[in-house]
Short mmCIF file of C-alpha atoms in Angstrom, two decimals:
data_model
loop_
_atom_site.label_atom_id
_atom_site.label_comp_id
_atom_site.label_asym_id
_atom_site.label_seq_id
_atom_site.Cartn_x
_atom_site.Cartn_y
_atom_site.Cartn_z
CA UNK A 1 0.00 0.00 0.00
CA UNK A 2 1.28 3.37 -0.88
CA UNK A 3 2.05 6.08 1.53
CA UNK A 4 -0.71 7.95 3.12
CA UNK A 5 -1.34 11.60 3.40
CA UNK A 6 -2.40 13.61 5.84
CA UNK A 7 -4.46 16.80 5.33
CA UNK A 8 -4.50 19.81 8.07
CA UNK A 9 -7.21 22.26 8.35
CA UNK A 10 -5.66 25.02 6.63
CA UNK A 11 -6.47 29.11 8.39
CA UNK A 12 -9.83 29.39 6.14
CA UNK A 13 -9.75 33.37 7.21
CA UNK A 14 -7.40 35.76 8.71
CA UNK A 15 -6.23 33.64 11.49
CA UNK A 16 -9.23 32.20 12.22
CA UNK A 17 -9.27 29.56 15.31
CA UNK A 18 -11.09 27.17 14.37
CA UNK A 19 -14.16 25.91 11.53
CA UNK A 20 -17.11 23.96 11.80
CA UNK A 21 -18.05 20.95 9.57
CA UNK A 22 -20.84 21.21 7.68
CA UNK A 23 -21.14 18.56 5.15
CA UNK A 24 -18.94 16.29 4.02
CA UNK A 25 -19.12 16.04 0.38
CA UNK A 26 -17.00 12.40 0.72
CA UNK A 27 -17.32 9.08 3.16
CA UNK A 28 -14.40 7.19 4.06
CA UNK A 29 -13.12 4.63 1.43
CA UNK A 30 -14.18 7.21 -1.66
CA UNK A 31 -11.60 7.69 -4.34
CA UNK A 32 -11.73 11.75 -4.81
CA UNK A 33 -9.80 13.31 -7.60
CA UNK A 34 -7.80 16.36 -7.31
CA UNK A 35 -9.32 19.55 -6.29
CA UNK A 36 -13.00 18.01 -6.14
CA UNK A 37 -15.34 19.00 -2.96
CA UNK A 38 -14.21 17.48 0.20
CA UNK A 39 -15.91 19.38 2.83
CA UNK A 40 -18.12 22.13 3.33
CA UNK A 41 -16.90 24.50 6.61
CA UNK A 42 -18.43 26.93 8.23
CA UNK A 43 -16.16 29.89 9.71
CA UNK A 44 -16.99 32.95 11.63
CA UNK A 45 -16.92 34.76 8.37
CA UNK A 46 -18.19 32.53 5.67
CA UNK A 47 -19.43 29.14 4.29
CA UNK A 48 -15.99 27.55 2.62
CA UNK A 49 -15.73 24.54 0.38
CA UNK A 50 -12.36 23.21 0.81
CA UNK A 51 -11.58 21.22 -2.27
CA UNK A 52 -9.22 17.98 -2.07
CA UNK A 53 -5.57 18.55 -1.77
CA UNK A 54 -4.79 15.14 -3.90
CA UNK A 55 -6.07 11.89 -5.64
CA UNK A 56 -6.42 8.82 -3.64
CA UNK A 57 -9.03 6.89 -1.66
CA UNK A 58 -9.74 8.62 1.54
CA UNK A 59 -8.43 6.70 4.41
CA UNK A 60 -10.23 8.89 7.40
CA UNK A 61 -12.64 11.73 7.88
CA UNK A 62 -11.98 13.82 10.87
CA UNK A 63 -15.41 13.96 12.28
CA UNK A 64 -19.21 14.31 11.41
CA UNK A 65 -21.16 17.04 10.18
CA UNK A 66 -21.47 19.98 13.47
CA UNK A 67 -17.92 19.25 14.44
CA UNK A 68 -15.32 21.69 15.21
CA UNK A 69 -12.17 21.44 13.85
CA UNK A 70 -9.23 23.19 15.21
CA UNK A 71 -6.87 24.82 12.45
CA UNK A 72 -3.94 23.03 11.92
CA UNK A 73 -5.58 19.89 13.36
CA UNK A 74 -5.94 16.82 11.20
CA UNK A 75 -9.13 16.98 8.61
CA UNK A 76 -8.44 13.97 6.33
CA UNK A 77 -6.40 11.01 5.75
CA UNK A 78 -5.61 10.17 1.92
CA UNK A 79 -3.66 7.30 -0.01
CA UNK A 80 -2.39 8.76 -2.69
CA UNK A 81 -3.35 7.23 -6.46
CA UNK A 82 -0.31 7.85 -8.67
CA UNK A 83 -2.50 7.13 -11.84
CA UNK A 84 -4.56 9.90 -10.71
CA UNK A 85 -3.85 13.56 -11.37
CA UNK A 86 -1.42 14.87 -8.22
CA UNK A 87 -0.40 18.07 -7.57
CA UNK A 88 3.05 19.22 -8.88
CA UNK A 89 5.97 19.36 -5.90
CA UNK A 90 5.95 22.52 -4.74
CA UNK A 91 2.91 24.12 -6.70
CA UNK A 92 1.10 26.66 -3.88
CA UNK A 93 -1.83 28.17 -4.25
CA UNK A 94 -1.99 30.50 -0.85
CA UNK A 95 -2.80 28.40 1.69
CA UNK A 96 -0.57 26.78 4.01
CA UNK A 97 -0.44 26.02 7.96
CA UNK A 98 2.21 23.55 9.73
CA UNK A 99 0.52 20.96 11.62
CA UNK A 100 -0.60 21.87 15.29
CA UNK A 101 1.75 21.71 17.89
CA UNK A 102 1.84 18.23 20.06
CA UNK A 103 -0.20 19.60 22.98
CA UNK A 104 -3.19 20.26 20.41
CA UNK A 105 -2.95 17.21 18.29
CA UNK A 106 -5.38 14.75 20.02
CA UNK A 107 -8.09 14.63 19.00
CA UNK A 108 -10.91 14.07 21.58
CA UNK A 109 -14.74 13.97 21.42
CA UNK A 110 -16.42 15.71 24.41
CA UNK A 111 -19.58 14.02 23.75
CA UNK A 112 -17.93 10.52 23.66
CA UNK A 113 -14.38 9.39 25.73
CA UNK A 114 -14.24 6.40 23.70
CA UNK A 115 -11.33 6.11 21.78
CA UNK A 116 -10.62 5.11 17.92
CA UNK A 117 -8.60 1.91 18.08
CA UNK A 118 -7.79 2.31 14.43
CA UNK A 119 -3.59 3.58 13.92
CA UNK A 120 -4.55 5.01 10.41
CA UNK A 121 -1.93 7.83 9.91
CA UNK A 122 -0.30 9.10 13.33
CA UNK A 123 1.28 12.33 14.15
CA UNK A 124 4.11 10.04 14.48
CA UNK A 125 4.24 9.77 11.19
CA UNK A 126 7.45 12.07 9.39
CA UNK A 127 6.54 15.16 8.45
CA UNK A 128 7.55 14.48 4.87
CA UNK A 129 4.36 12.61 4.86
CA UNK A 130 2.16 15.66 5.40
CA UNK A 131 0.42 16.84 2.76
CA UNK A 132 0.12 20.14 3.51
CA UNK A 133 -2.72 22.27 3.80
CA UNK A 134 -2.68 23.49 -0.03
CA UNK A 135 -6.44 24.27 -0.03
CA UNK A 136 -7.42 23.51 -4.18
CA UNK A 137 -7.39 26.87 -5.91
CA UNK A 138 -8.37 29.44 -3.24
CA UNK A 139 -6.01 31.90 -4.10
CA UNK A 140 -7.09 34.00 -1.47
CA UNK A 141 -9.65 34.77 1.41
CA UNK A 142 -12.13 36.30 -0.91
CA UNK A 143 -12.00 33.93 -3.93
CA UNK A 144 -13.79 31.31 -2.01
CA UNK A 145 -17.04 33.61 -2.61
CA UNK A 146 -17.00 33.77 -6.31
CA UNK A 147 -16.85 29.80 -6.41
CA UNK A 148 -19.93 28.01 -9.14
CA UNK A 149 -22.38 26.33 -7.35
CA UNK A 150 -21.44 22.25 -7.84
CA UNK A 151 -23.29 19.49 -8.27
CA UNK A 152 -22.86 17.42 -5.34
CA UNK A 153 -25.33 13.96 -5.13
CA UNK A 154 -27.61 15.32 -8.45
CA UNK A 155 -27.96 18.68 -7.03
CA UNK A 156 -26.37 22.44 -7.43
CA UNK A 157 -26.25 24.57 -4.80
CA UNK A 158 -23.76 27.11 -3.46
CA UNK A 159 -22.05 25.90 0.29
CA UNK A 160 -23.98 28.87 1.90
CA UNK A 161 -26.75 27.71 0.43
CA UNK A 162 -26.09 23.52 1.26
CA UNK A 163 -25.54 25.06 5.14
CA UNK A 164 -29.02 26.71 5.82
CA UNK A 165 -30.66 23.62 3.60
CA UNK A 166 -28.65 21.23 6.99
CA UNK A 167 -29.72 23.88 9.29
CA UNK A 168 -33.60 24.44 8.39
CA UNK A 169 -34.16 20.46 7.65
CA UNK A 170 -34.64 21.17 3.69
CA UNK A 171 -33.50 18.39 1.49
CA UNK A 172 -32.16 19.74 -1.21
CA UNK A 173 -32.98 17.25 -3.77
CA UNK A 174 -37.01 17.90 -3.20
CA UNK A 175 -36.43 21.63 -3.38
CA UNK A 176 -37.20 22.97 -6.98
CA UNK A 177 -34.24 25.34 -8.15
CA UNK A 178 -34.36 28.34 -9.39
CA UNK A 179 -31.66 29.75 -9.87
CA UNK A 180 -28.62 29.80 -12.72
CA UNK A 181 -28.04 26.44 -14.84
CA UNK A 182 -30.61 25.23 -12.01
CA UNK A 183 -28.90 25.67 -8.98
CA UNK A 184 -30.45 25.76 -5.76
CA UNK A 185 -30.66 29.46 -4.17
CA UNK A 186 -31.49 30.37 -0.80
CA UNK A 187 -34.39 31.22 -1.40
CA UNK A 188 -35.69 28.11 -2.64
CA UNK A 189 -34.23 26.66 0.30
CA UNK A 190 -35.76 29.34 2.94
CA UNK A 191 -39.40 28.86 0.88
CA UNK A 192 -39.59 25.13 0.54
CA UNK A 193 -38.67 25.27 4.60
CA UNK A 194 -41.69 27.73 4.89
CA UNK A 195 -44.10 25.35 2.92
CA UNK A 196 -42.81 22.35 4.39
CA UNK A 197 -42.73 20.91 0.94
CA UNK A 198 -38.64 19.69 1.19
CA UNK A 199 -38.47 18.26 4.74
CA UNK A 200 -36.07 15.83 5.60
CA UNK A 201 -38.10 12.23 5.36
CA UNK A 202 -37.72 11.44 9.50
CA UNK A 203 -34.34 12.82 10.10
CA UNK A 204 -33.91 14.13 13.63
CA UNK A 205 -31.34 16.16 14.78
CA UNK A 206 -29.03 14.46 16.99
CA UNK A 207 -29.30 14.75 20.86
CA UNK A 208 -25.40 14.00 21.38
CA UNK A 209 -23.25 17.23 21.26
CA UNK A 210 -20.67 18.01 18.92
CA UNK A 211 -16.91 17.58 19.18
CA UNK A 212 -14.16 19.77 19.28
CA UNK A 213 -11.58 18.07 16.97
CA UNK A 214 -8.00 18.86 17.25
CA UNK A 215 -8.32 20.43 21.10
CA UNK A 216 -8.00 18.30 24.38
CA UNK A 217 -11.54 17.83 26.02
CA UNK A 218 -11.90 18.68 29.22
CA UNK A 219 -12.71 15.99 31.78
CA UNK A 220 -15.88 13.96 30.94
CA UNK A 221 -18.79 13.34 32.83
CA UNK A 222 -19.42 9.78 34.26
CA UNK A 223 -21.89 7.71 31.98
CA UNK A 224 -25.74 8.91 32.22
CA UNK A 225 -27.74 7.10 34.04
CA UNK A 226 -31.72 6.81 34.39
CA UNK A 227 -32.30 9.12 37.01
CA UNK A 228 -35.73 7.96 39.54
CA UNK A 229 -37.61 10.49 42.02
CA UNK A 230 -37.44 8.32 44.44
CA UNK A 231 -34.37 7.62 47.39
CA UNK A 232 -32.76 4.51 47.76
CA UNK A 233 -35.67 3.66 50.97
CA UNK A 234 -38.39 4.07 47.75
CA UNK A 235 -39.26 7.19 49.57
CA UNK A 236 -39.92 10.44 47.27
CA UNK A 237 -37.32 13.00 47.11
CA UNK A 238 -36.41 16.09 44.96
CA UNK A 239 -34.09 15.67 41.73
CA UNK A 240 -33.27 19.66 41.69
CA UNK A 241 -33.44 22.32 44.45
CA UNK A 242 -36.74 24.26 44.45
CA UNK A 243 -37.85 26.36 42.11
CA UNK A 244 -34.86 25.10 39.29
CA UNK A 245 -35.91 24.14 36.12
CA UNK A 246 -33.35 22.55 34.07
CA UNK A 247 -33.93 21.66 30.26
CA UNK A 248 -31.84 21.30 26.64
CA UNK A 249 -28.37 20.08 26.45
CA UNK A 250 -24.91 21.98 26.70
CA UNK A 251 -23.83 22.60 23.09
CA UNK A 252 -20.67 23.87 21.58
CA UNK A 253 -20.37 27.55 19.99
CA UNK A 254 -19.84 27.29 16.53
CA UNK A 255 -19.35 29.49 13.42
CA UNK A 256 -20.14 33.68 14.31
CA UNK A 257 -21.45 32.95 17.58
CA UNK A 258 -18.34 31.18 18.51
CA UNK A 259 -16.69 33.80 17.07
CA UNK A 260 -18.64 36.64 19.05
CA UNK A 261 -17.74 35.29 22.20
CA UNK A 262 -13.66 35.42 21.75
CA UNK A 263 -14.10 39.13 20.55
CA UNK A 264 -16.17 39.88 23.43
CA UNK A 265 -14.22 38.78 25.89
CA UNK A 266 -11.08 40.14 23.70
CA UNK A 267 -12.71 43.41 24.20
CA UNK A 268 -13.56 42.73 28.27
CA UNK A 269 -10.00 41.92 28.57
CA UNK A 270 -8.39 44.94 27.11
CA UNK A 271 -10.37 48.17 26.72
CA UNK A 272 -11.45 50.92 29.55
CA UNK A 273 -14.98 51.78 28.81
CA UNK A 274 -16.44 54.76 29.44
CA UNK A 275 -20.23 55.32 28.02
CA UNK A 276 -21.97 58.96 27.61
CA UNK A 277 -25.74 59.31 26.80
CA UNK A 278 -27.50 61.91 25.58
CA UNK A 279 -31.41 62.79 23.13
CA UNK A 280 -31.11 63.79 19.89
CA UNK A 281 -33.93 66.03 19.08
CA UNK A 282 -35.37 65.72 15.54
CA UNK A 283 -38.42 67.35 15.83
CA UNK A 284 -37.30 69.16 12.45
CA UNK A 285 -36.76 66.42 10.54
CA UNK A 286 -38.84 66.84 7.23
CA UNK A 287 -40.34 63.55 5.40
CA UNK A 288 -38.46 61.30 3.75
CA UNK A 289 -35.16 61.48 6.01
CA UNK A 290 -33.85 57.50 6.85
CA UNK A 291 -32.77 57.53 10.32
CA UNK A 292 -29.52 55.12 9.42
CA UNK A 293 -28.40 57.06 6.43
CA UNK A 294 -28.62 60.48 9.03
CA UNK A 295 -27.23 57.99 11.91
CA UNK A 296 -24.18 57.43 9.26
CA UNK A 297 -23.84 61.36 8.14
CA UNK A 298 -24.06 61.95 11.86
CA UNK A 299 -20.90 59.79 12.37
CA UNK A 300 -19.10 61.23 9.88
CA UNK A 301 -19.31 64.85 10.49
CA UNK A 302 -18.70 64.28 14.27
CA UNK A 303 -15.16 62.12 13.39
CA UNK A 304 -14.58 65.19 11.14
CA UNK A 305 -15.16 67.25 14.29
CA UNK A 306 -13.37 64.92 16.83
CA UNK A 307 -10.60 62.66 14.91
CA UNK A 308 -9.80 61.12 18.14
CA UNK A 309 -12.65 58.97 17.93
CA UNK A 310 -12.32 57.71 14.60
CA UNK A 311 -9.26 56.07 15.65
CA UNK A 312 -7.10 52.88 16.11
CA UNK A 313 -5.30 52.08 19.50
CA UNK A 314 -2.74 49.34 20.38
CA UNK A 315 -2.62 49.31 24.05
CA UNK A 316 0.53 47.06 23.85
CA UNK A 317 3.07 49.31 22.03
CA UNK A 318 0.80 52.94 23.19
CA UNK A 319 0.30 53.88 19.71
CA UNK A 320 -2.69 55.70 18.29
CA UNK A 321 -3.78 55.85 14.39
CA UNK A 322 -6.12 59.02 13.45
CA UNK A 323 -8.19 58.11 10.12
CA UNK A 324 -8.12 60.27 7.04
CA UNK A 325 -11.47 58.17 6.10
CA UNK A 326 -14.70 57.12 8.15
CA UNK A 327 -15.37 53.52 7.81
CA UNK A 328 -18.03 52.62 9.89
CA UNK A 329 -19.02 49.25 11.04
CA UNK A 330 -23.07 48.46 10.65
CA UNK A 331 -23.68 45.73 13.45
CA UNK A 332 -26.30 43.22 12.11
CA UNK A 333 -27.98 40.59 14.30
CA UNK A 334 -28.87 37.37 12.86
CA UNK A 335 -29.63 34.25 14.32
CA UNK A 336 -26.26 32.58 13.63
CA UNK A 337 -24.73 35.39 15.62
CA UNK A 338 -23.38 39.15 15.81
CA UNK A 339 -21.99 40.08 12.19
CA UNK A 340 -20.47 43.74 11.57
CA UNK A 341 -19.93 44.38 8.13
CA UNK A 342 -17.70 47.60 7.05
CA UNK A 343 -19.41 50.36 5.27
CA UNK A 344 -16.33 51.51 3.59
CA UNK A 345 -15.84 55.44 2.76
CA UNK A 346 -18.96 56.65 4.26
CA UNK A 347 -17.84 59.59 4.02
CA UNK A 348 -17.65 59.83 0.82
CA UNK A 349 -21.25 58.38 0.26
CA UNK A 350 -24.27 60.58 -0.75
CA UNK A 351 -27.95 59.61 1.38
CA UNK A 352 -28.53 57.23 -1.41
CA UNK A 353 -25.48 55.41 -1.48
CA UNK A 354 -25.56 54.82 2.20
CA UNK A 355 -28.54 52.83 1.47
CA UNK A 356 -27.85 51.11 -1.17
CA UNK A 357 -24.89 50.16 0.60
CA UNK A 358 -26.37 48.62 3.80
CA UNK A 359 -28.96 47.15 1.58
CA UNK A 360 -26.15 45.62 -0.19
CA UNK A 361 -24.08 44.40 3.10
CA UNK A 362 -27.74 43.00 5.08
CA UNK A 363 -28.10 41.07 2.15
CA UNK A 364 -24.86 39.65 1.46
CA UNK A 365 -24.94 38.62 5.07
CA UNK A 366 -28.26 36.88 5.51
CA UNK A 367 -27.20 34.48 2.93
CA UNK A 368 -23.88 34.71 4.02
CA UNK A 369 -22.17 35.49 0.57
CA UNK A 370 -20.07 38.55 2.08
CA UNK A 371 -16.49 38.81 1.45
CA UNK A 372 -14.23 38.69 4.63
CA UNK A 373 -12.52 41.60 3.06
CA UNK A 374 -16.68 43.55 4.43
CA UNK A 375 -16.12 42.34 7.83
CA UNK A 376 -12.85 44.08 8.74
CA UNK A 377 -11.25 47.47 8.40
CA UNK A 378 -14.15 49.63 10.13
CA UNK A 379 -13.00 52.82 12.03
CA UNK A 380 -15.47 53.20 14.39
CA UNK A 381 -19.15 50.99 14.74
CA UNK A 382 -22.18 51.72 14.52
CA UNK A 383 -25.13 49.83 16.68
CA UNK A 384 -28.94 50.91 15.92
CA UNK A 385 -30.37 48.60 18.27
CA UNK A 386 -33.59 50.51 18.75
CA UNK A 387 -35.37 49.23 15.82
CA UNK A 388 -36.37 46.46 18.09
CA UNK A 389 -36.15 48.07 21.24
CA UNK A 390 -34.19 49.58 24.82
CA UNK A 391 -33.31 53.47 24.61
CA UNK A 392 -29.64 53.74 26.22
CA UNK A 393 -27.23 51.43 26.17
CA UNK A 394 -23.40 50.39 27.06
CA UNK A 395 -22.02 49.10 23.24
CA UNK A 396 -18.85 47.00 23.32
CA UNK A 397 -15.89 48.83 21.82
CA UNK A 398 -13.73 45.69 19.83
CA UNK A 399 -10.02 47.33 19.31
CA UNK A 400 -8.65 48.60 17.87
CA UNK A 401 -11.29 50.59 17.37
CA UNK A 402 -11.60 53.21 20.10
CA UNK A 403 -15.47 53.78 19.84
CA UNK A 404 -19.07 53.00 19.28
CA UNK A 405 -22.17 54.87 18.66
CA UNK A 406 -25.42 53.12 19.39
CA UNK A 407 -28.99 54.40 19.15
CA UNK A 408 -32.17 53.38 20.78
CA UNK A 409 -36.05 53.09 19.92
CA UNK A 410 -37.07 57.15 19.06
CA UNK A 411 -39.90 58.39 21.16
CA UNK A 412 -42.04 61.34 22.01
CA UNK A 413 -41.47 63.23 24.53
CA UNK A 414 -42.83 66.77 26.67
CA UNK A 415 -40.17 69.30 25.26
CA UNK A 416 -40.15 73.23 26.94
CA UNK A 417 -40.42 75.86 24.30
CA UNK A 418 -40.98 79.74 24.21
CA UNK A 419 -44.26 80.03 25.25
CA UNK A 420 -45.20 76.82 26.48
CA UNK A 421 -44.37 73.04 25.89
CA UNK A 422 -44.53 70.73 23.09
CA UNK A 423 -44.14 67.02 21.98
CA UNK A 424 -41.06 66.02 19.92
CA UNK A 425 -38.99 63.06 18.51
CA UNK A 426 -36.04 62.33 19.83
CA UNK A 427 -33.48 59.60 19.69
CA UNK A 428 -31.76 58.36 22.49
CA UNK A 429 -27.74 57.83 21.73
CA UNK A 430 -24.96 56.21 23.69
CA UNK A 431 -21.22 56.97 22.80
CA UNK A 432 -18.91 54.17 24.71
CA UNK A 433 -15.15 55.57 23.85
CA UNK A 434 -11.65 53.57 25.14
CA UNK A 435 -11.17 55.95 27.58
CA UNK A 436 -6.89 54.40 27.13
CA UNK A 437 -7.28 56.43 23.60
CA UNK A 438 -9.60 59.23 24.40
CA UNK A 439 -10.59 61.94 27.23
CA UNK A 440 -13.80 62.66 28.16
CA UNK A 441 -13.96 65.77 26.80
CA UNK A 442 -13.26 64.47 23.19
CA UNK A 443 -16.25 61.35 23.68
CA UNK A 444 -18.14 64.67 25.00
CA UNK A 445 -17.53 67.24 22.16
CA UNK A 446 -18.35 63.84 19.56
CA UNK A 447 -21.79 63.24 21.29
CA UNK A 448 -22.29 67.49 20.84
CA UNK A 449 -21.48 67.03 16.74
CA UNK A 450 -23.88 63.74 16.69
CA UNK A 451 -26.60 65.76 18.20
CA UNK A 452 -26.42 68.74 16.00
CA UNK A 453 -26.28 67.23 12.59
CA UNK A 454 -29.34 64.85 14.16
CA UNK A 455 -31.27 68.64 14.60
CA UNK A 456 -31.15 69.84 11.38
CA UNK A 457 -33.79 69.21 9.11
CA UNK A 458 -32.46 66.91 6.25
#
């Protein structure tokens, strides 16, 4: 038998952790061909299809569909087939990460301690025998996006598309398509789920939770056992304290919302946040303004007004980068997970093309088509949480970003004029500012600009 190869999870994004199996395109003892669809991953950013980095007969999958992998970690076992097309010595087409160092390399289920007796393809193995993690033809992060929809099992369908089919219960091959050459869109996938017309035939979701591949597991609970409300005399007793009511199972973060949490607690960890509130009055608002787009113009004229908050900071080496440009990050809420796409050169954009523009970015990421190239970059964020509801708030600053601007629900309120009293809209705002990068007075003379561009009348 030939020599086998083994495949790392190559860095899908920019330094990304860790991915999250979502299909698996191949089932051990396959022959796959060069290039061809192994696996289907799901990163914080993106839905990838990592195509196979030779031709052989796959030896070992690293785990099942919901799985996270760490980077580096194994993801595949191959044995080579020299009659097959190979890749040329050396050829590289971007992607490349060393296999994990020996403390990560086990990998462990935390669902299930029992482990594989099989010895196909150790880490003891030379490294000569590593095949790298040359990822097909990704040449780089944002090439993965403008990948054809493939035919996998009959069917055409984008890996965006193939995720929300696994997560809404669709089967793709009852869904009619609609799209290009007749691949499958999301929206044939999110309407068939509505109708109920493509549900998986009897398919339940599994109760066991998923594993971490490539990371040690922390220590595992004794077997379950059929717990009984009553003691060991037969007598009745109490299975949880009073008033406790437990229910689900723990599950492991994946994708964005895994994601979320390491930048939140990134963000815990490093910045000093200080949070000023104020109203915006916009009684004088004629028809037709869109609060976003004057949110956005808002922004922009107060970073003209106060560059100190449309700033960088690395608290490590004490350095501070004022923008030129406004590039302000639109947070989006999904279900998935916190995503905050970059509206590039705001400033620079007319009422129009600010909408247009966050039309463009919502979209991209509900079907979760947007370049990781729109996800980084932003200057300072943007949070309009009061569409659904909550007037004030404390926003999380993410460095190196050194501010945040959030708005809550607008409301009417008893206003004092000449003469007597009146009702007018106003919009509550919260500035939260790294108060390591920026004084009070600056976060203070920022929240004065917001408010006055918010007064005038269009």
């Amino acid at each position: 038998m030939s020599e086998s190869k083994t495949f790392h999870l190559p860095d899908l994004g920019e330094g990304l952790p860790d991915a999250t199996i979502v299909e698996w395109f191949v089932k051990e003892g396959d022959v796959i061909r060069l290039d061809e669809p192994l696996v289907s991953m799901e990163t914080a950013k993106a839905v990838v299809e990592v195509p196979s980095p030779v031709s052989g007969k796959v030896m070992k999958l690293a785990g099942a569909a919901g799985d996270v992998v760490i980077t580096g970690s194994m993801l595949a076992v191959f044995e080579p087939d020299a009659s097959l097309p190979q890749r040329a010595e050396g050829q590289d087409t971007g992607h490349h990460h060393g296999p994990p160092k020996p403390a990560a390399l086990a990998a462990t289920s935390v669902a299930n301690a029992t482990a594989d007796p099989s010895p196909v393809a150790t880490d003891a193995a030379p490294v000569e025998a590593d095949a790298g993690t040359v990822v097909g033809a990704m040449q780089s992060s944002n090439a993965v996006h403008t990948e054809q929809a493939i035919a996998v099992g009959g069917v055409k369908a984008m890996p965006a598309v193939r995720a929300m089919a696994k997560k809404l219960g669709v089967d793709l091959a009852r869904v009619r398509p609609t799209g290009a050459d007749g691949a499958v869109t999301m929206q044939d996938v999110k309407q068939a789920a509505a109708d109920g017309t493509a549900a998986v035939g009897g398919a339940s979701a599994p109760t066991l939770s998923h594993r971490v591949v490539g990371a040690e597991a922390p220590p595992t609970a004794a077997p379950t056992v059929q717990r009984t409300t009553l003691s060991a005399s037969g007598k009745p007793m109490r299975t949880q304290p009073p008033g406790v009511s437990v229910s689900g199972q723990p599950e492991q973060l994946k994708g964005v919302r895994r994601n979320m949490a390491r930048v939140m607690a990134d963000a815990h960890a490093k910045v000093v946040p200080t949070t000023l509130s104020d109203d915006a009055d916009v009684h004088a608002w004629v028809p037709g303004n869109d609060m976003t787009g004057r949110l956005v113009r808002a922004i922009v004229r107060a970073c003209k007004t106060v560059p100190a908050m449309n700033a960088w900071f690395d608290g490590e080496k004490l350095t501070r980068t004022l923008h030129p440009h406004v590039d302000i990050g639109i947070a989006v809420d999904t279900d998935d997970g916190l995503f905050v796409p970059a509206l590039h050169n705001a400033d620079l954009l007319e009422a129009g093309g600010v909408r247009e523009s966050i039309n463009r970015l919502r979209a991209q990421v509900e079907d979760r088509s947007i370049p990781p190239s729109e996800l980084t970059g932003y200057t300072i964020s943007l949070s309009n949480f009061g569409m659904f509801a909550g007037r004030y708030a404390t926003p999380v600053v993410v460095p190196p970003c050194v501010a945040i601007v959030a708005a809550g629900r607008a409301r009417h309120q008893v206003t004092p004029v000449m003469g007597g009293f009146e009702s007018h809209k106003v919009i509550p705002l919260s500035v939260t500012f790294d108060h390591r990068a920026c004084t009070g007075g600056e976060a203070a003379r920022f929240l004065k600009a917001l408010i006055d561009d918010l007064a005038l009348p269009a």
